[in-house]
Amino acid sequence: MATKNTIIVGAGVSGIAMAHTLKCKLGYTDFEIFEKHDAIGGTWHANTYPGCGSDVPIHLYSFSFNLNPDWTEELCDQTEILQYIENTVDKFGLRPHFRLNCFCVGATWRSEAQVWEVHFVNVNTKQRFTRTCAVLLTAVGGFSTPRDIRFPGMGKFKGRIFHTAEWDHSCDYRDKRVAVIGNGCSAAQVIPNIAKDVSKLTHPLERFCFRYIPFWQRYYRLKTFLDTDNLASSYGSSRHEIKQRKAIEENAKDYIYREAPEKYHSILVPDFPLGCKRRIFDPDYLSSLHLSHVDLIPEGIREFTETGIISETGYQEDFDIIILATGFQVSNFLTPLQIVGKTGTTIKDQWNHSRGAQAYMGTFVHNFPNFGILFGPNTFPAFNSVIYAVEVQVEYLSKTLFRCVLDGNSDVFEVKEQAEEEFVKSLDETLSQTVFNAGCNNWYINSSGRNSASWPGMASSFWKATFFPNWGDFRMEGGDRMWIWRRVLRTIKTMSSLSWVTLMCLATIAYQLNLEGNVLRK
């Protein structure tokens, strides 16, 4: 194989985590990261709506290789998170690897040359171009493409209408009549942040310790992770799990009863098990419902009119602005890329012939050699940090695909079809026994009825499942006998100062022991 380069599509946290491992851990710099926007950050660049921020504790929602002792809140806002991402890129010298304003339309595997042809469009000039690479990774994320919502009559509405992910900052919503459609995380963040401005709406010591006490922040992060991960241990069907879940549900209900207006209790308190939908940390949404000009209407939408909305029961109201907080195409992985594998079939067609998106360990797909998906199918870690799951995948990719191809152990690396199918079958059987399949309407379940988003167990179990690769599940072709020496050389080049000091100490100890042994023998 003539080239060993890598292309990564997507400049969000997944692409950045992979870039850090390639450059700083593997000592590999022949990679490029292509991004359709004019800046890095992924969803944190694209989503700028009022109140946008982390919905998990921020010390978890951060890179393990770049902890930040200066977070200002437990659930930080978009601006602070984006700045942290920018700082991370500069701290580790990753910025030269990014290619912005390049929209990836798809890629094709060329078996004869053992390379990927990746097709792009320059966003500014509209010029099309193609690059080739030995390894292709997608890091496009699940929160980049808004759901395609089409209510009857939407084209009639003469006011302003936009999705939270496409927030119109030129739109002045002060003293306007505003409708927010949706009641998930985005809505819960938007509503309390705009409610005080609209006329009608139908929602320091610790930082010192983090910086100056050794390992304090590592301990805090681990404790937060374990506490959060423990929630997932209540999502199964055993008697113990059900009992644990009921106790957590009662605490959550008590909070809603205490914080929300009584007239909305029957609407807000779920009638499904905890975990069937993603749990939301309340960003003052419930308290905002007490405002006299804020109404919560628990009805679907029948149609739009020129001036407003008509509900399913015929309730009609006029609005100046309609905000769609209707979520993203999370289960439609790789939208809108057209990835063509070695058989000439696109990955979407292959998935359509099964039950939607699936991948071995959420990362590899048969018939698609030298290809990996970051934040892929069934990697979403219940209510834990997406960055944690991504870093687990990054480490798994570095152990398998990259160590094989970059060192020359093999030229082509692909998961076997049988291994993928057996993995997915086992995964589905486990998921069928969890609250994710409890019958509520959630974004985990795709159009074929399969949960293509969730990891079925605790987030820590994903790490355990990927820690030791099962090499028998992969098909490897090509390579040469010199690969072991390339790996040794690369390992030496990428050893940290601490590793060298440790190695020298061990060597000194071994030498002293050998010397003493020789003296005793004499």
Short mmCIF file of C-alpha atoms in Angstrom, two decimals:
data_model
loop_
_atom_site.label_atom_id
_atom_site.label_comp_id
_atom_site.label_asym_id
_atom_site.label_seq_id
_atom_site.Cartn_x
_atom_site.Cartn_y
_atom_site.Cartn_z
CA MET A 1 0.00 0.00 0.00
CA ALA A 2 1.55 3.28 -1.13
CA THR A 3 -0.04 5.55 1.45
CA LYS A 4 -0.69 5.32 5.18
CA ASN A 5 -2.61 8.54 5.60
CA THR A 6 -5.93 8.99 7.43
CA ILE A 7 -8.95 11.21 6.79
CA ILE A 8 -11.34 12.07 9.60
CA VAL A 9 -14.71 13.61 8.75
CA GLY A 10 -15.95 15.92 11.51
CA ALA A 11 -14.19 18.42 13.79
CA GLY A 12 -16.22 17.94 16.95
CA VAL A 13 -15.10 16.29 20.19
CA SER A 14 -14.84 12.86 18.52
CA GLY A 15 -12.50 14.05 15.79
CA ILE A 16 -10.41 16.00 18.29
CA ALA A 17 -10.08 13.02 20.66
CA MET A 18 -8.94 10.83 17.76
CA ALA A 19 -6.49 13.47 16.56
CA HIS A 20 -4.95 13.74 20.02
CA THR A 21 -4.39 9.98 20.23
CA LEU A 22 -2.92 9.78 16.73
CA LYS A 23 -0.48 12.61 17.29
CA CYS A 24 0.34 12.47 20.99
CA LYS A 25 0.07 8.74 21.74
CA LEU A 26 0.89 7.04 18.44
CA GLY A 27 3.30 9.66 17.14
CA TYR A 28 1.41 9.75 13.84
CA THR A 29 0.83 13.01 11.99
CA ASP A 30 -0.24 12.00 8.48
CA PHE A 31 -3.93 12.77 8.99
CA GLU A 32 -6.43 15.46 8.04
CA ILE A 33 -9.74 16.42 9.64
CA PHE A 34 -12.36 17.81 7.25
CA GLU A 35 -15.20 19.95 8.60
CA LYS A 36 -18.21 21.43 6.79
CA HIS A 37 -18.44 24.47 9.08
CA ASP A 38 -16.02 27.39 9.17
CA ALA A 39 -14.82 26.51 12.67
CA ILE A 40 -14.13 23.51 14.86
CA GLY A 41 -16.35 22.34 17.72
CA GLY A 42 -19.03 20.27 16.02
CA THR A 43 -22.34 20.49 17.86
CA TRP A 44 -20.89 23.14 20.20
CA HIS A 45 -20.20 25.38 17.23
CA ALA A 46 -23.51 24.66 15.49
CA ASN A 47 -25.83 24.97 18.51
CA THR A 48 -25.90 28.49 19.91
CA TYR A 49 -29.47 28.80 21.20
CA PRO A 50 -30.05 30.55 24.54
CA GLY A 51 -29.34 28.17 27.41
CA CYS A 52 -27.41 25.67 25.29
CA GLY A 53 -25.00 23.73 27.49
CA SER A 54 -23.93 20.41 28.93
CA ASP A 55 -26.67 18.13 30.24
CA VAL A 56 -24.22 15.98 32.23
CA PRO A 57 -21.77 17.22 34.91
CA ILE A 58 -19.08 19.16 33.10
CA HIS A 59 -16.15 17.44 34.82
CA LEU A 60 -17.37 14.29 33.08
CA TYR A 61 -18.11 16.07 29.81
CA SER A 62 -14.46 16.90 29.17
CA PHE A 63 -11.39 15.16 27.78
CA SER A 64 -9.54 12.86 30.18
CA PHE A 65 -6.25 14.10 28.69
CA ASN A 66 -7.08 17.76 29.35
CA LEU A 67 -8.93 18.27 32.61
CA ASN A 68 -10.03 21.82 33.31
CA PRO A 69 -9.95 23.03 36.93
CA ASP A 70 -11.63 26.34 36.02
CA TRP A 71 -15.13 25.28 34.96
CA THR A 72 -17.50 27.92 36.31
CA GLU A 73 -20.62 25.74 36.66
CA GLU A 74 -21.61 22.10 37.06
CA LEU A 75 -23.54 22.31 33.77
CA CYS A 76 -21.54 24.79 31.70
CA ASP A 77 -22.92 26.74 28.77
CA GLN A 78 -22.05 26.42 25.09
CA THR A 79 -19.66 29.38 25.02
CA GLU A 80 -17.46 28.03 27.79
CA ILE A 81 -17.44 24.50 26.34
CA LEU A 82 -16.53 25.75 22.87
CA GLN A 83 -13.66 27.81 24.30
CA TYR A 84 -12.41 24.72 26.14
CA ILE A 85 -12.48 22.76 22.87
CA GLU A 86 -10.55 25.51 21.07
CA ASN A 87 -7.98 25.62 23.88
CA THR A 88 -7.56 21.85 23.72
CA VAL A 89 -6.83 21.94 19.99
CA ASP A 90 -4.19 24.64 20.45
CA LYS A 91 -2.65 23.08 23.56
CA PHE A 92 -1.81 19.87 21.70
CA GLY A 93 -0.90 21.47 18.37
CA LEU A 94 -3.77 19.93 16.42
CA ARG A 95 -4.98 22.98 14.48
CA PRO A 96 -2.76 22.45 11.38
CA HIS A 97 -4.59 19.17 10.71
CA PHE A 98 -8.02 20.78 10.21
CA ARG A 99 -9.52 21.59 6.81
CA LEU A 100 -12.58 23.80 7.27
CA ASN A 101 -15.47 24.65 4.92
CA CYS A 102 -15.16 21.21 3.30
CA PHE A 103 -18.43 19.29 3.10
CA CYS A 104 -17.99 15.52 2.73
CA VAL A 105 -20.58 14.01 0.39
CA GLY A 106 -19.33 10.42 0.50
CA ALA A 107 -16.53 7.94 -0.07
CA THR A 108 -15.79 4.79 -2.11
CA TRP A 109 -13.44 1.92 -1.27
CA ARG A 110 -11.12 0.96 -4.13
CA SER A 111 -10.08 -2.66 -3.55
CA GLU A 112 -7.45 -2.74 -6.28
CA ALA A 113 -5.53 0.17 -4.74
CA GLN A 114 -6.62 -0.55 -1.16
CA VAL A 115 -7.57 3.08 -0.56
CA TRP A 116 -10.64 5.17 0.11
CA GLU A 117 -11.63 7.87 -2.37
CA VAL A 118 -13.30 10.59 -0.32
CA HIS A 119 -15.43 13.21 -2.07
CA PHE A 120 -15.82 16.79 -0.86
CA VAL A 121 -17.41 20.08 -1.84
CA ASN A 122 -15.81 23.38 -0.90
CA VAL A 123 -18.58 25.22 0.91
CA ASN A 124 -17.41 28.63 -0.26
CA THR A 125 -16.48 27.96 -3.90
CA LYS A 126 -18.81 24.95 -4.50
CA GLN A 127 -15.85 23.24 -6.16
CA ARG A 128 -15.78 19.43 -5.89
CA PHE A 129 -12.57 17.57 -5.09
CA THR A 130 -11.43 14.09 -4.09
CA ARG A 131 -8.78 12.87 -1.67
CA THR A 132 -7.51 9.32 -1.12
CA CYS A 133 -6.54 7.73 2.17
CA ALA A 134 -5.62 4.37 3.68
CA VAL A 135 -7.94 4.83 6.67
CA LEU A 136 -11.27 6.66 6.81
CA LEU A 137 -13.04 7.63 10.03
CA THR A 138 -16.36 9.39 10.44
CA ALA A 139 -16.80 11.63 13.47
CA VAL A 140 -19.95 13.43 12.38
CA GLY A 141 -21.80 12.86 15.66
CA GLY A 142 -25.48 12.33 16.30
CA PHE A 143 -26.46 15.88 17.17
CA SER A 144 -25.49 17.66 13.97
CA THR A 145 -28.49 17.16 11.68
CA PRO A 146 -31.90 18.40 12.93
CA ARG A 147 -34.89 16.11 12.57
CA ASP A 148 -36.81 16.81 9.37
CA ILE A 149 -40.10 18.00 10.89
CA ARG A 150 -42.96 18.79 8.54
CA PHE A 151 -46.28 19.74 10.06
CA PRO A 152 -49.24 20.37 7.77
CA GLY A 153 -49.39 23.98 6.68
CA MET A 154 -45.90 24.96 7.88
CA GLY A 155 -45.36 26.91 4.68
CA LYS A 156 -48.34 29.12 5.46
CA PHE A 157 -46.93 30.60 8.65
CA LYS A 158 -45.89 34.23 8.05
CA GLY A 159 -43.88 34.68 11.25
CA ARG A 160 -40.34 33.50 12.02
CA ILE A 161 -39.69 29.77 12.37
CA PHE A 162 -36.38 27.98 13.03
CA HIS A 163 -34.84 24.95 14.75
CA THR A 164 -32.82 25.36 17.95
CA ALA A 165 -29.77 24.03 16.10
CA GLU A 166 -30.19 26.77 13.51
CA TRP A 167 -30.90 29.61 15.91
CA ASP A 168 -31.63 32.90 14.18
CA HIS A 169 -29.72 35.48 16.23
CA SER A 170 -31.13 38.28 14.08
CA CYS A 171 -34.58 37.45 15.41
CA ASP A 172 -35.59 39.69 18.33
CA TYR A 173 -37.90 37.59 20.51
CA ARG A 174 -38.31 40.22 23.23
CA ASP A 175 -41.95 41.03 23.94
CA LYS A 176 -43.05 38.61 21.22
CA ARG A 177 -45.50 35.70 21.34
CA VAL A 178 -43.36 32.58 21.06
CA ALA A 179 -44.22 28.89 20.69
CA VAL A 180 -41.63 26.21 21.51
CA ILE A 181 -42.47 22.83 19.98
CA GLY A 182 -40.93 19.95 21.91
CA ASN A 183 -40.30 19.17 25.55
CA GLY A 184 -36.88 17.50 25.58
CA CYS A 185 -33.45 18.74 26.61
CA SER A 186 -33.22 21.60 24.09
CA ALA A 187 -36.64 22.95 25.07
CA ALA A 188 -35.80 22.63 28.77
CA GLN A 189 -32.71 24.77 28.20
CA VAL A 190 -34.27 27.34 25.86
CA ILE A 191 -37.47 28.08 27.76
CA PRO A 192 -36.08 29.40 31.07
CA ASN A 193 -33.56 31.51 29.16
CA ILE A 194 -36.06 33.33 26.94
CA ALA A 195 -39.15 33.27 29.18
CA LYS A 196 -38.17 36.43 31.03
CA ASP A 197 -37.97 38.43 27.78
CA VAL A 198 -41.01 37.32 25.79
CA SER A 199 -44.57 38.58 26.23
CA LYS A 200 -46.10 35.13 25.87
CA LEU A 201 -44.56 31.66 25.84
CA THR A 202 -46.58 28.55 25.35
CA HIS A 203 -39.25 27.31 30.08
CA PRO A 204 -14.86 29.37 44.18
CA LEU A 205 -13.36 27.10 46.67
CA GLU A 206 -13.71 23.94 44.73
CA ARG A 207 -11.87 25.41 41.74
CA PHE A 208 -8.87 26.13 43.99
CA CYS A 209 -8.79 22.47 45.07
CA PHE A 210 -9.02 21.28 41.47
CA ARG A 211 -6.02 23.38 40.47
CA TYR A 212 -3.68 22.99 43.43
CA ILE A 213 -4.42 19.69 45.22
CA PRO A 214 -2.85 16.79 43.31
CA PHE A 215 -5.34 14.23 41.93
CA TRP A 216 -8.32 16.01 43.55
CA GLN A 217 -9.97 16.66 40.20
CA ARG A 218 -9.23 13.09 39.05
CA TYR A 219 -10.93 11.79 42.20
CA TYR A 220 -13.92 14.12 41.73
CA ARG A 221 -14.27 13.09 38.10
CA LEU A 222 -14.10 9.37 38.98
CA LYS A 223 -16.68 9.74 41.76
CA THR A 224 -19.02 11.66 39.44
CA PHE A 225 -18.57 9.01 36.77
CA LEU A 226 -19.32 6.14 39.15
CA ASP A 227 -22.36 7.91 40.63
CA THR A 228 -23.72 8.66 37.16
CA ASP A 229 -22.90 5.19 35.83
CA ASN A 230 -24.71 3.62 38.77
CA LEU A 231 -27.98 4.92 37.29
CA ALA A 232 -27.58 2.49 34.41
CA SER A 233 -27.55 -0.41 36.88
CA SER A 234 -31.26 0.26 37.47
CA TYR A 235 -32.39 -0.09 33.85
CA GLY A 236 -32.69 -3.87 33.70
CA SER A 237 -35.56 -6.23 34.52
CA SER A 238 -34.26 -8.03 37.61
CA ARG A 239 -36.04 -7.61 40.93
CA HIS A 240 -33.10 -5.69 42.40
CA GLU A 241 -32.90 -3.34 39.39
CA ILE A 242 -36.63 -2.65 39.45
CA LYS A 243 -36.50 -1.88 43.18
CA GLN A 244 -33.57 0.48 42.69
CA ARG A 245 -35.30 2.17 39.75
CA LYS A 246 -38.52 2.70 41.72
CA ALA A 247 -36.60 4.48 44.48
CA ILE A 248 -34.93 6.83 41.98
CA GLU A 249 -38.29 7.45 40.27
CA GLU A 250 -39.88 8.46 43.56
CA ASN A 251 -37.13 10.99 44.22
CA ALA A 252 -37.56 12.42 40.72
CA LYS A 253 -41.33 12.66 41.13
CA ASP A 254 -40.94 14.41 44.48
CA TYR A 255 -38.69 16.97 42.79
CA ILE A 256 -41.26 17.63 40.05
CA TYR A 257 -44.08 17.94 42.57
CA ARG A 258 -42.01 20.40 44.59
CA GLU A 259 -40.75 22.58 41.73
CA ALA A 260 -43.48 22.60 39.06
CA PRO A 261 -46.97 24.21 39.19
CA GLU A 262 -49.57 21.75 40.44
CA LYS A 263 -51.68 22.13 37.30
CA TYR A 264 -48.87 20.56 35.27
CA HIS A 265 -48.07 17.63 37.56
CA SER A 266 -50.14 15.14 35.57
CA ILE A 267 -48.40 16.27 32.37
CA LEU A 268 -44.81 16.33 33.61
CA VAL A 269 -44.71 13.17 35.72
CA PRO A 270 -43.87 10.32 33.30
CA ASP A 271 -46.03 7.21 33.01
CA PHE A 272 -43.06 5.15 31.76
CA PRO A 273 -40.03 3.72 33.62
CA LEU A 274 -37.04 5.88 34.41
CA GLY A 275 -34.56 5.63 31.54
CA CYS A 276 -37.02 4.93 28.74
CA LYS A 277 -36.29 8.51 27.67
CA ARG A 278 -33.10 10.42 28.36
CA ARG A 279 -33.11 11.92 31.84
CA ILE A 280 -32.80 15.72 31.96
CA PHE A 281 -31.08 17.70 34.70
CA ASP A 282 -33.46 20.58 35.35
CA PRO A 283 -31.94 23.91 34.17
CA ASP A 284 -34.70 25.94 35.96
CA TYR A 285 -37.26 24.75 33.41
CA LEU A 286 -39.81 23.69 36.05
CA SER A 287 -39.59 26.98 37.94
CA SER A 288 -40.12 28.94 34.70
CA LEU A 289 -43.53 27.28 34.34
CA HIS A 290 -44.70 29.40 37.29
CA LEU A 291 -44.45 32.56 35.16
CA SER A 292 -47.89 33.88 34.32
CA HIS A 293 -47.14 34.29 30.61
CA VAL A 294 -45.79 30.73 30.17
CA ASP A 295 -48.22 27.94 29.24
CA LEU A 296 -47.54 24.25 28.73
CA ILE A 297 -49.91 22.69 26.19
CA PRO A 298 -49.81 18.85 26.29
CA GLU A 299 -51.12 18.30 22.77
CA GLY A 300 -49.83 17.42 19.36
CA ILE A 301 -50.05 19.78 16.41
CA ARG A 302 -52.76 19.37 13.81
CA GLU A 303 -51.65 22.15 11.48
CA PHE A 304 -50.03 25.54 11.10
CA THR A 305 -51.95 28.62 10.01
CA GLU A 306 -50.71 31.92 8.64
CA THR A 307 -50.62 33.34 12.13
CA GLY A 308 -50.11 30.40 14.48
CA ILE A 309 -50.88 26.79 15.42
CA ILE A 310 -53.96 24.59 15.78
CA SER A 311 -53.60 21.67 18.20
CA GLU A 312 -55.00 18.16 17.74
CA THR A 313 -58.09 19.04 19.78
CA GLY A 314 -58.70 22.28 17.90
CA TYR A 315 -57.09 24.70 20.35
CA GLN A 316 -55.78 27.64 18.30
CA GLU A 317 -53.33 30.38 19.18
CA ASP A 318 -51.39 33.03 17.27
CA PHE A 319 -47.61 33.49 17.51
CA ASP A 320 -44.90 35.78 16.15
CA ILE A 321 -42.13 33.18 16.40
CA ILE A 322 -42.14 29.37 16.40
CA ILE A 323 -39.07 27.53 17.68
CA LEU A 324 -38.60 23.86 16.79
CA ALA A 325 -36.98 22.08 19.74
CA THR A 326 -37.64 18.77 18.03
CA GLY A 327 -34.25 17.10 18.33
CA PHE A 328 -31.86 15.50 15.87
CA GLN A 329 -31.56 12.54 13.52
CA VAL A 330 -29.61 10.59 16.14
CA SER A 331 -30.58 7.13 14.89
CA ASN A 332 -29.88 8.04 11.23
CA PHE A 333 -26.14 7.53 11.45
CA LEU A 334 -23.79 9.09 8.89
CA THR A 335 -26.51 11.34 7.46
CA PRO A 336 -26.09 12.48 4.68
CA LEU A 337 -22.87 10.67 3.66
CA GLN A 338 -22.89 8.03 0.90
CA ILE A 339 -20.22 5.51 1.94
CA VAL A 340 -19.68 2.74 -0.67
CA GLY A 341 -17.96 -0.44 0.52
CA LYS A 342 -16.00 -3.19 -1.23
CA THR A 343 -19.13 -4.88 -2.66
CA GLY A 344 -20.37 -1.67 -4.28
CA THR A 345 -23.18 -1.32 -1.76
CA THR A 346 -23.63 1.80 0.35
CA ILE A 347 -23.56 1.44 4.09
CA LYS A 348 -27.11 2.79 4.28
CA ASP A 349 -28.40 0.15 1.85
CA GLN A 350 -26.60 -2.53 3.82
CA TRP A 351 -28.21 -1.26 7.02
CA ASN A 352 -31.63 -1.00 5.38
CA HIS A 353 -31.46 -4.72 4.57
CA SER A 354 -31.06 -5.44 8.28
CA ARG A 355 -32.86 -3.37 10.92
CA GLY A 356 -31.06 -0.09 10.60
CA ALA A 357 -27.61 1.02 11.69
CA GLN A 358 -25.40 -1.56 13.37
CA ALA A 359 -21.68 -1.97 13.95
CA TYR A 360 -19.32 -4.29 15.77
CA MET A 361 -18.51 -2.58 19.09
CA GLY A 362 -20.27 0.43 17.58
CA THR A 363 -17.16 0.98 15.48
CA PHE A 364 -16.60 -1.47 12.59
CA VAL A 365 -18.93 -2.59 9.76
CA HIS A 366 -18.31 -5.64 7.55
CA ASN A 367 -17.70 -4.94 3.84
CA PHE A 368 -16.13 -1.59 4.80
CA PRO A 369 -12.36 -2.16 5.24
CA ASN A 370 -10.09 0.34 7.01
CA PHE A 371 -13.16 2.25 8.11
CA GLY A 372 -14.35 3.22 11.57
CA ILE A 373 -17.28 5.14 13.07
CA LEU A 374 -16.81 7.35 16.12
CA PHE A 375 -19.94 7.71 18.25
CA GLY A 376 -21.40 4.91 16.16
CA PRO A 377 -24.46 2.69 16.62
CA ASN A 378 -25.15 1.51 20.18
CA THR A 379 -22.39 3.52 21.81
CA PHE A 380 -24.60 6.07 23.57
CA PRO A 381 -23.88 5.55 27.30
CA ALA A 382 -27.35 5.98 28.84
CA PHE A 383 -26.93 9.13 30.96
CA ASN A 384 -23.17 9.28 31.13
CA SER A 385 -20.73 11.39 29.12
CA VAL A 386 -20.57 10.98 25.35
CA ILE A 387 -16.92 12.05 25.52
CA TYR A 388 -16.18 9.06 27.75
CA ALA A 389 -17.73 6.68 25.20
CA VAL A 390 -15.84 8.38 22.38
CA GLU A 391 -12.51 8.07 24.19
CA VAL A 392 -13.19 4.35 24.73
CA GLN A 393 -13.75 4.01 20.98
CA VAL A 394 -10.64 6.03 20.18
CA GLU A 395 -8.52 3.74 22.33
CA TYR A 396 -10.13 0.69 20.71
CA LEU A 397 -9.40 2.03 17.23
CA SER A 398 -5.79 2.73 18.15
CA LYS A 399 -5.34 -0.83 19.48
CA THR A 400 -6.87 -2.47 16.43
CA LEU A 401 -7.15 -0.67 13.10
CA PHE A 402 -4.37 1.87 13.56
CA ARG A 403 -1.73 -0.31 15.17
CA CYS A 404 -2.23 -2.89 12.41
CA VAL A 405 -2.32 -0.62 9.38
CA LEU A 406 0.16 2.05 10.46
CA ASP A 407 2.80 -0.43 11.57
CA GLY A 408 2.30 -2.59 8.47
CA ASN A 409 1.01 -5.67 10.29
CA SER A 410 -1.75 -5.63 7.67
CA ASP A 411 -2.78 -3.41 4.78
CA VAL A 412 -6.49 -4.16 5.01
CA PHE A 413 -8.41 -4.49 8.29
CA GLU A 414 -12.08 -5.48 8.41
CA VAL A 415 -14.51 -7.04 10.87
CA LYS A 416 -15.99 -10.40 9.83
CA GLU A 417 -19.70 -10.46 9.02
CA GLN A 418 -20.41 -13.35 11.39
CA ALA A 419 -18.66 -11.58 14.26
CA GLU A 420 -20.68 -8.42 13.66
CA GLU A 421 -23.99 -10.29 13.45
CA GLU A 422 -23.31 -12.29 16.62
CA PHE A 423 -22.35 -9.13 18.47
CA VAL A 424 -25.51 -7.30 17.37
CA LYS A 425 -27.74 -10.29 18.18
CA SER A 426 -26.35 -10.48 21.71
CA LEU A 427 -26.68 -6.70 22.06
CA ASP A 428 -30.34 -6.74 20.96
CA GLU A 429 -31.18 -9.54 23.37
CA THR A 430 -29.74 -7.55 26.25
CA LEU A 431 -31.45 -4.33 25.15
CA SER A 432 -34.83 -6.09 24.99
CA GLN A 433 -34.63 -6.58 28.76
CA THR A 434 -34.02 -2.90 29.54
CA VAL A 435 -36.20 0.17 30.06
CA PHE A 436 -35.12 1.53 26.67
CA ASN A 437 -37.70 -0.84 25.14
CA ALA A 438 -40.45 0.00 27.62
CA GLY A 439 -42.72 1.42 24.92
CA CYS A 440 -42.25 5.17 25.27
CA ASN A 441 -41.54 7.36 22.26
CA ASN A 442 -37.78 7.98 22.30
CA TRP A 443 -35.01 8.69 19.83
CA TYR A 444 -33.15 5.48 20.64
CA ILE A 445 -35.53 3.40 18.51
CA ASN A 446 -35.12 3.70 14.75
CA SER A 447 -37.80 3.42 12.05
CA SER A 448 -37.34 -0.38 11.96
CA GLY A 449 -38.07 -0.72 15.65
CA ARG A 450 -34.48 -1.45 16.68
CA ASN A 451 -32.62 0.43 19.39
CA SER A 452 -29.64 1.57 17.34
CA ALA A 453 -28.37 4.19 19.77
CA SER A 454 -28.00 2.83 23.32
CA TRP A 455 -25.27 0.80 24.92
CA PRO A 456 -27.25 -1.69 27.05
CA GLY A 457 -25.19 -1.63 30.24
CA MET A 458 -23.13 0.65 32.39
CA ALA A 459 -20.67 2.92 30.59
CA SER A 460 -17.80 1.14 32.31
CA SER A 461 -18.87 -2.15 30.70
CA PHE A 462 -18.22 -0.62 27.25
CA TRP A 463 -14.63 -0.04 28.30
CA LYS A 464 -14.36 -3.64 29.54
CA ALA A 465 -15.84 -5.02 26.30
CA THR A 466 -13.28 -3.20 24.15
CA PHE A 467 -10.21 -3.49 26.39
CA PHE A 468 -8.94 -6.78 24.95
CA PRO A 469 -9.65 -6.99 21.19
CA ASN A 470 -10.82 -10.39 19.93
CA TRP A 471 -8.46 -10.72 16.97
CA GLY A 472 -10.36 -13.72 15.62
CA ASP A 473 -13.26 -11.39 14.79
CA PHE A 474 -11.20 -9.52 12.19
CA ARG A 475 -9.95 -10.25 8.69
CA MET A 476 -6.47 -8.88 7.97
CA GLU A 477 -4.71 -8.91 4.62
CA GLY A 478 -1.24 -7.90 3.44
CA GLY A 479 1.44 -6.42 5.65
CA ASP A 480 5.11 -7.35 5.98
CA ARG A 481 7.53 -8.89 8.45
CA MET A 482 9.07 -5.55 9.45
CA TRP A 483 5.93 -4.40 11.28
CA ILE A 484 7.20 -5.44 14.71
CA TRP A 485 10.30 -3.27 14.38
CA ARG A 486 8.22 -0.28 13.27
CA ARG A 487 6.02 -0.75 16.32
CA VAL A 488 9.01 -0.92 18.67
CA LEU A 489 10.52 2.21 17.09
CA ARG A 490 7.23 4.12 17.31
CA THR A 491 6.75 3.05 20.93
CA ILE A 492 10.20 4.35 21.83
CA LYS A 493 9.62 7.65 20.01
CA THR A 494 6.30 8.26 21.79
CA MET A 495 7.39 7.35 25.32
CA SER A 496 6.82 10.17 27.79
CA SER A 497 9.49 11.56 30.11
CA LEU A 498 7.86 9.78 33.03
CA SER A 499 7.99 6.49 31.13
CA TRP A 500 11.69 6.99 30.40
CA VAL A 501 12.42 7.80 34.05
CA THR A 502 10.48 4.71 35.15
CA LEU A 503 12.31 2.54 32.62
CA MET A 504 15.70 3.88 33.73
CA CYS A 505 14.84 3.27 37.39
CA LEU A 506 13.81 -0.30 36.63
CA ALA A 507 16.97 -0.85 34.62
CA THR A 508 19.09 0.54 37.47
CA ILE A 509 17.35 -1.68 40.00
CA ALA A 510 17.82 -4.71 37.76
CA TYR A 511 21.50 -3.86 37.32
CA GLN A 512 22.03 -3.48 41.08
CA LEU A 513 20.28 -6.77 41.80
CA ASN A 514 22.40 -8.51 39.18
CA LEU A 515 25.55 -6.90 40.60
CA GLU A 516 24.69 -7.99 44.15
CA GLY A 517 23.95 -11.50 42.90
CA ASN A 518 27.37 -11.70 41.26
CA VAL A 519 29.04 -10.53 44.49
CA LEU A 520 27.21 -13.16 46.54
CA ARG A 521 28.15 -15.90 44.08
CA LYS A 522 31.79 -14.91 44.36
#
